[in-house]
């Protein structure tokens, strides 16, 4: 997801911005944004919004249901690595998705959210 690490943003902001693609009972649990791209986890799926082109008017929205995620990991930032890595391993030909997340994000909170959604608790 881009060259820059994503910083955590308010889920309510994402719920408002992407209300048109959210289901009536779907809740945005956590969200991250780079300069242009956005990734968020809802109560039903993982969503990656890749903004394309110079004007940013083209958006590629990838929606991955939690049942398609077979494994995941969050690697915390280290001394020389300035950001954390969120990795999802997905079935259906998607393969691996890596999102660079700001070192200020809480890796344990991200893992807890994925645990609850992917593994049911």
Short mmCIF file of N, CA and C in Angstrom, two decimals:
data_model
loop_
_atom_site.label_atom_id
_atom_site.label_comp_id
_atom_site.label_asym_id
_atom_site.label_seq_id
_atom_site.Cartn_x
_atom_site.Cartn_y
_atom_site.Cartn_z
N UNK A 1 0.84 -1.17 0.00
CA UNK A 1 0.00 0.00 0.00
C UNK A 1 0.88 1.23 0.00
N UNK A 2 1.30 1.68 -1.14
CA UNK A 2 2.07 2.92 -1.25
C UNK A 2 3.45 2.83 -0.65
N UNK A 3 4.13 3.96 -0.61
CA UNK A 3 5.49 4.03 -0.09
C UNK A 3 5.54 4.58 1.33
N UNK A 4 4.45 5.15 1.79
CA UNK A 4 4.42 5.79 3.09
C UNK A 4 3.65 4.95 4.08
N UNK A 5 4.03 5.03 5.36
CA UNK A 5 3.29 4.26 6.35
C UNK A 5 1.96 4.93 6.65
N UNK A 6 1.00 4.11 6.97
CA UNK A 6 -0.35 4.58 7.26
C UNK A 6 -0.46 4.94 8.73
N UNK A 7 -1.10 6.06 9.01
CA UNK A 7 -1.34 6.46 10.40
C UNK A 7 -2.79 6.18 10.75
N UNK A 8 -3.03 5.94 12.03
CA UNK A 8 -4.37 5.60 12.48
C UNK A 8 -5.26 6.84 12.43
N UNK A 9 -6.50 6.64 11.97
CA UNK A 9 -7.46 7.75 11.91
C UNK A 9 -8.76 7.33 12.58
N UNK A 10 -9.61 8.28 12.81
CA UNK A 10 -10.88 8.05 13.49
C UNK A 10 -11.80 7.18 12.63
N UNK A 11 -12.26 6.04 13.14
CA UNK A 11 -13.18 5.18 12.37
C UNK A 11 -14.47 5.90 11.96
N UNK A 12 -14.93 6.86 12.75
CA UNK A 12 -16.15 7.59 12.40
C UNK A 12 -15.97 8.38 11.11
N UNK A 13 -14.76 8.89 10.88
CA UNK A 13 -14.46 9.62 9.65
C UNK A 13 -14.59 8.70 8.44
N UNK A 14 -14.09 7.49 8.57
CA UNK A 14 -14.18 6.51 7.48
C UNK A 14 -15.63 6.07 7.28
N UNK A 15 -16.35 5.86 8.37
CA UNK A 15 -17.75 5.46 8.26
C UNK A 15 -18.56 6.51 7.48
N UNK A 16 -18.22 7.76 7.67
CA UNK A 16 -18.92 8.83 6.95
C UNK A 16 -18.46 8.89 5.50
N UNK A 17 -17.15 8.83 5.27
CA UNK A 17 -16.61 8.93 3.91
C UNK A 17 -17.06 7.78 3.03
N UNK A 18 -17.09 6.56 3.57
CA UNK A 18 -17.42 5.37 2.80
C UNK A 18 -18.78 4.79 3.16
N UNK A 19 -19.68 5.62 3.62
CA UNK A 19 -21.02 5.16 4.00
C UNK A 19 -21.72 4.45 2.84
N UNK A 20 -21.43 4.85 1.62
CA UNK A 20 -22.08 4.27 0.44
C UNK A 20 -21.72 2.82 0.19
N UNK A 21 -20.59 2.35 0.73
CA UNK A 21 -20.22 0.94 0.51
C UNK A 21 -20.41 0.09 1.75
N UNK A 22 -20.77 0.71 2.87
CA UNK A 22 -20.98 -0.05 4.10
C UNK A 22 -22.40 -0.60 4.15
N UNK A 23 -22.53 -1.80 4.67
CA UNK A 23 -23.84 -2.40 4.87
C UNK A 23 -24.52 -1.74 6.07
N UNK A 24 -25.85 -1.80 6.14
CA UNK A 24 -26.56 -1.10 7.23
C UNK A 24 -26.08 -1.47 8.64
N UNK A 25 -25.71 -2.72 8.87
CA UNK A 25 -25.28 -3.14 10.20
C UNK A 25 -23.76 -3.22 10.36
N UNK A 26 -23.02 -2.68 9.39
CA UNK A 26 -21.56 -2.77 9.40
C UNK A 26 -20.94 -1.60 10.15
N UNK A 27 -19.98 -1.92 11.02
CA UNK A 27 -19.31 -0.91 11.84
C UNK A 27 -17.83 -0.86 11.48
N UNK A 28 -17.27 0.33 11.33
CA UNK A 28 -15.83 0.49 11.10
C UNK A 28 -15.16 0.40 12.46
N UNK A 29 -14.24 -0.58 12.60
CA UNK A 29 -13.59 -0.84 13.89
C UNK A 29 -12.28 -0.08 14.05
N UNK A 30 -11.49 -0.06 12.99
CA UNK A 30 -10.22 0.65 13.01
C UNK A 30 -9.86 1.04 11.59
N UNK A 31 -9.09 2.13 11.45
CA UNK A 31 -8.78 2.64 10.11
C UNK A 31 -7.41 3.28 10.08
N UNK A 32 -6.77 3.19 8.91
CA UNK A 32 -5.44 3.76 8.69
C UNK A 32 -5.42 4.45 7.34
N UNK A 33 -4.61 5.51 7.23
CA UNK A 33 -4.56 6.27 5.99
C UNK A 33 -3.13 6.73 5.72
N UNK A 34 -2.73 6.60 4.44
CA UNK A 34 -1.49 7.21 3.99
C UNK A 34 -1.87 8.56 3.39
N UNK A 35 -0.99 9.15 2.63
CA UNK A 35 -1.31 10.42 1.98
C UNK A 35 -2.53 10.27 1.09
N UNK A 36 -2.64 9.14 0.39
CA UNK A 36 -3.75 8.94 -0.54
C UNK A 36 -4.60 7.71 -0.25
N UNK A 37 -3.99 6.63 0.18
CA UNK A 37 -4.68 5.35 0.33
C UNK A 37 -5.25 5.19 1.74
N UNK A 38 -6.24 4.30 1.84
CA UNK A 38 -6.91 4.04 3.12
C UNK A 38 -7.11 2.55 3.27
N UNK A 39 -6.97 2.06 4.48
CA UNK A 39 -7.31 0.67 4.79
C UNK A 39 -8.12 0.69 6.09
N UNK A 40 -9.17 -0.12 6.12
CA UNK A 40 -9.95 -0.17 7.35
C UNK A 40 -10.54 -1.55 7.56
N UNK A 41 -10.77 -1.85 8.83
CA UNK A 41 -11.36 -3.12 9.25
C UNK A 41 -12.74 -2.82 9.79
N UNK A 42 -13.71 -3.56 9.29
CA UNK A 42 -15.08 -3.38 9.75
C UNK A 42 -15.50 -4.62 10.53
N UNK A 43 -16.73 -4.62 10.94
CA UNK A 43 -17.27 -5.79 11.65
C UNK A 43 -17.51 -6.96 10.70
N UNK A 44 -17.31 -6.75 9.38
CA UNK A 44 -17.57 -7.80 8.40
C UNK A 44 -16.41 -8.10 7.45
N UNK A 45 -15.49 -7.13 7.27
CA UNK A 45 -14.46 -7.31 6.24
C UNK A 45 -13.28 -6.37 6.43
N UNK A 46 -12.26 -6.63 5.61
CA UNK A 46 -11.07 -5.80 5.50
C UNK A 46 -11.19 -5.05 4.17
N UNK A 47 -11.00 -3.74 4.18
CA UNK A 47 -11.17 -2.94 2.96
C UNK A 47 -9.90 -2.14 2.71
N UNK A 48 -9.42 -2.20 1.46
CA UNK A 48 -8.25 -1.44 1.03
C UNK A 48 -8.69 -0.53 -0.11
N UNK A 49 -8.49 0.77 0.05
CA UNK A 49 -8.85 1.76 -0.97
C UNK A 49 -7.56 2.33 -1.52
N UNK A 50 -7.29 2.01 -2.78
CA UNK A 50 -6.08 2.46 -3.46
C UNK A 50 -6.46 3.58 -4.42
N UNK A 51 -5.99 4.79 -4.13
CA UNK A 51 -6.29 5.95 -4.97
C UNK A 51 -5.28 5.96 -6.11
N UNK A 52 -5.78 6.08 -7.35
CA UNK A 52 -4.93 5.99 -8.52
C UNK A 52 -4.99 7.27 -9.35
N UNK A 53 -3.99 7.45 -10.19
CA UNK A 53 -3.96 8.58 -11.11
C UNK A 53 -3.50 9.87 -10.44
N UNK A 54 -3.20 10.84 -11.28
CA UNK A 54 -2.71 12.12 -10.78
C UNK A 54 -3.76 12.89 -10.00
N UNK A 55 -4.99 12.83 -10.46
CA UNK A 55 -6.05 13.60 -9.81
C UNK A 55 -6.66 12.87 -8.63
N UNK A 56 -6.45 11.57 -8.55
CA UNK A 56 -7.02 10.78 -7.46
C UNK A 56 -8.49 10.49 -7.62
N UNK A 57 -9.02 10.72 -8.81
CA UNK A 57 -10.45 10.49 -9.02
C UNK A 57 -10.77 9.01 -9.22
N UNK A 58 -9.77 8.20 -9.55
CA UNK A 58 -9.98 6.77 -9.71
C UNK A 58 -9.58 6.06 -8.42
N UNK A 59 -10.48 5.23 -7.91
CA UNK A 59 -10.21 4.49 -6.68
C UNK A 59 -10.47 3.01 -6.92
N UNK A 60 -9.52 2.19 -6.50
CA UNK A 60 -9.67 0.74 -6.54
C UNK A 60 -10.01 0.31 -5.11
N UNK A 61 -11.21 -0.21 -4.92
CA UNK A 61 -11.65 -0.63 -3.59
C UNK A 61 -11.64 -2.15 -3.54
N UNK A 62 -10.79 -2.71 -2.68
CA UNK A 62 -10.70 -4.16 -2.52
C UNK A 62 -11.36 -4.51 -1.19
N UNK A 63 -12.35 -5.37 -1.25
CA UNK A 63 -13.09 -5.79 -0.07
C UNK A 63 -12.83 -7.27 0.16
N UNK A 64 -12.29 -7.60 1.32
CA UNK A 64 -11.93 -8.98 1.62
C UNK A 64 -12.73 -9.45 2.84
N UNK A 65 -13.64 -10.39 2.63
CA UNK A 65 -14.38 -10.92 3.80
C UNK A 65 -13.41 -11.65 4.74
N UNK A 66 -13.66 -11.55 6.01
CA UNK A 66 -12.77 -12.17 6.99
C UNK A 66 -12.62 -13.68 6.78
N UNK A 67 -13.65 -14.34 6.23
CA UNK A 67 -13.55 -15.79 6.01
C UNK A 67 -12.49 -16.13 4.96
N UNK A 68 -12.06 -15.15 4.18
CA UNK A 68 -11.02 -15.38 3.17
C UNK A 68 -9.61 -15.20 3.71
N UNK A 69 -9.48 -14.68 4.92
CA UNK A 69 -8.17 -14.47 5.53
C UNK A 69 -7.79 -15.75 6.26
N UNK A 70 -6.68 -16.38 5.81
CA UNK A 70 -6.27 -17.65 6.40
C UNK A 70 -5.17 -17.48 7.45
N UNK A 71 -4.46 -16.35 7.40
CA UNK A 71 -3.43 -16.06 8.39
C UNK A 71 -3.16 -14.56 8.37
N UNK A 72 -2.61 -14.06 9.47
CA UNK A 72 -2.26 -12.65 9.55
C UNK A 72 -1.16 -12.45 10.57
N UNK A 73 -0.44 -11.35 10.43
CA UNK A 73 0.59 -11.02 11.41
C UNK A 73 0.77 -9.52 11.46
N UNK A 74 1.26 -9.05 12.59
CA UNK A 74 1.63 -7.65 12.74
C UNK A 74 3.04 -7.65 13.30
N UNK A 75 3.96 -7.08 12.55
CA UNK A 75 5.35 -6.98 12.97
C UNK A 75 5.56 -5.58 13.50
N UNK A 76 5.96 -5.47 14.76
CA UNK A 76 6.14 -4.15 15.36
C UNK A 76 7.38 -3.47 14.79
N UNK A 77 7.42 -2.15 14.90
CA UNK A 77 8.55 -1.37 14.41
C UNK A 77 9.76 -1.66 15.28
N UNK A 78 10.92 -1.59 14.66
CA UNK A 78 12.17 -1.82 15.38
C UNK A 78 13.04 -0.58 15.35
N UNK A 79 14.28 -0.73 15.71
CA UNK A 79 15.21 0.39 15.76
C UNK A 79 15.43 0.99 14.38
N UNK A 80 15.64 0.14 13.39
CA UNK A 80 15.93 0.63 12.05
C UNK A 80 14.72 0.58 11.12
N UNK A 81 13.70 -0.16 11.50
CA UNK A 81 12.47 -0.24 10.72
C UNK A 81 11.50 0.77 11.32
N UNK A 82 11.16 1.81 10.58
CA UNK A 82 10.40 2.92 11.13
C UNK A 82 8.90 2.69 11.25
N UNK A 83 8.41 1.58 10.68
CA UNK A 83 6.98 1.33 10.78
C UNK A 83 6.71 -0.15 11.01
N UNK A 84 5.48 -0.43 11.39
CA UNK A 84 5.04 -1.81 11.59
C UNK A 84 4.48 -2.35 10.28
N UNK A 85 4.48 -3.67 10.15
CA UNK A 85 3.91 -4.31 8.96
C UNK A 85 2.71 -5.14 9.36
N UNK A 86 1.58 -4.87 8.72
CA UNK A 86 0.39 -5.68 8.86
C UNK A 86 0.34 -6.57 7.63
N UNK A 87 0.36 -7.89 7.84
CA UNK A 87 0.35 -8.84 6.73
C UNK A 87 -0.90 -9.72 6.83
N UNK A 88 -1.59 -9.82 5.69
CA UNK A 88 -2.75 -10.69 5.58
C UNK A 88 -2.48 -11.71 4.50
N UNK A 89 -2.81 -12.96 4.76
CA UNK A 89 -2.68 -14.02 3.77
C UNK A 89 -4.09 -14.43 3.40
N UNK A 90 -4.42 -14.26 2.11
CA UNK A 90 -5.80 -14.37 1.66
C UNK A 90 -5.94 -15.45 0.61
N UNK A 91 -7.05 -16.19 0.68
CA UNK A 91 -7.36 -17.21 -0.33
C UNK A 91 -7.96 -16.53 -1.57
N UNK A 92 -8.18 -17.32 -2.60
CA UNK A 92 -8.87 -16.81 -3.79
C UNK A 92 -7.97 -16.07 -4.76
N UNK A 93 -6.68 -16.35 -4.73
CA UNK A 93 -5.77 -15.75 -5.71
C UNK A 93 -5.21 -14.39 -5.32
N UNK A 94 -5.67 -13.83 -4.21
CA UNK A 94 -5.16 -12.52 -3.79
C UNK A 94 -3.76 -12.67 -3.23
N UNK A 95 -3.51 -13.72 -2.47
CA UNK A 95 -2.18 -13.96 -1.92
C UNK A 95 -1.93 -13.19 -0.65
N UNK A 96 -0.85 -12.42 -0.63
CA UNK A 96 -0.44 -11.69 0.56
C UNK A 96 -0.63 -10.19 0.36
N UNK A 97 -1.17 -9.54 1.39
CA UNK A 97 -1.33 -8.09 1.39
C UNK A 97 -0.49 -7.56 2.53
N UNK A 98 0.36 -6.57 2.25
CA UNK A 98 1.19 -5.96 3.28
C UNK A 98 0.85 -4.48 3.36
N UNK A 99 0.58 -4.02 4.57
CA UNK A 99 0.28 -2.60 4.81
C UNK A 99 1.30 -2.09 5.82
N UNK A 100 2.01 -1.03 5.46
CA UNK A 100 2.94 -0.38 6.37
C UNK A 100 2.13 0.53 7.28
N UNK A 101 2.26 0.32 8.58
CA UNK A 101 1.49 1.08 9.56
C UNK A 101 2.46 1.86 10.44
N UNK A 102 2.09 3.07 10.78
CA UNK A 102 2.92 3.94 11.62
C UNK A 102 3.33 3.24 12.90
N UNK A 103 4.53 3.51 13.35
CA UNK A 103 5.02 2.91 14.58
C UNK A 103 4.20 3.36 15.79
N UNK A 104 3.42 4.41 15.65
CA UNK A 104 2.57 4.90 16.76
C UNK A 104 1.33 4.04 16.94
N UNK A 105 0.98 3.23 15.94
CA UNK A 105 -0.18 2.35 16.05
C UNK A 105 0.11 1.25 17.05
N UNK A 106 -0.92 0.72 17.66
CA UNK A 106 -0.78 -0.33 18.66
C UNK A 106 -0.92 -1.70 17.99
N UNK A 107 0.20 -2.41 17.78
CA UNK A 107 0.14 -3.72 17.11
C UNK A 107 -0.77 -4.71 17.83
N UNK A 108 -0.79 -4.67 19.16
CA UNK A 108 -1.63 -5.60 19.91
C UNK A 108 -3.11 -5.32 19.67
N UNK A 109 -3.48 -4.06 19.54
CA UNK A 109 -4.88 -3.71 19.27
C UNK A 109 -5.29 -4.19 17.87
N UNK A 110 -4.38 -4.06 16.91
CA UNK A 110 -4.66 -4.54 15.55
C UNK A 110 -4.84 -6.06 15.56
N UNK A 111 -3.94 -6.75 16.24
CA UNK A 111 -4.04 -8.21 16.33
C UNK A 111 -5.33 -8.64 17.04
N UNK A 112 -5.69 -7.92 18.09
CA UNK A 112 -6.91 -8.24 18.83
C UNK A 112 -8.14 -8.09 17.93
N UNK A 113 -8.18 -7.03 17.14
CA UNK A 113 -9.30 -6.82 16.22
C UNK A 113 -9.37 -7.94 15.20
N UNK A 114 -8.22 -8.30 14.62
CA UNK A 114 -8.19 -9.39 13.64
C UNK A 114 -8.57 -10.72 14.29
N UNK A 115 -8.07 -10.97 15.51
CA UNK A 115 -8.43 -12.19 16.23
C UNK A 115 -9.94 -12.30 16.38
N UNK A 116 -10.55 -11.22 16.83
CA UNK A 116 -12.00 -11.24 17.07
C UNK A 116 -12.77 -11.45 15.78
N UNK A 117 -12.34 -10.84 14.69
CA UNK A 117 -13.10 -10.90 13.44
C UNK A 117 -12.81 -12.16 12.63
N UNK A 118 -11.55 -12.54 12.54
CA UNK A 118 -11.18 -13.70 11.71
C UNK A 118 -11.47 -15.01 12.43
N UNK A 119 -11.12 -15.06 13.72
CA UNK A 119 -11.24 -16.31 14.44
C UNK A 119 -12.45 -16.36 15.37
N UNK A 120 -13.22 -15.29 15.38
CA UNK A 120 -14.45 -15.29 16.17
C UNK A 120 -14.26 -15.14 17.66
N UNK A 121 -13.17 -14.49 18.04
CA UNK A 121 -13.08 -14.21 19.45
C UNK A 121 -11.80 -14.59 20.07
#
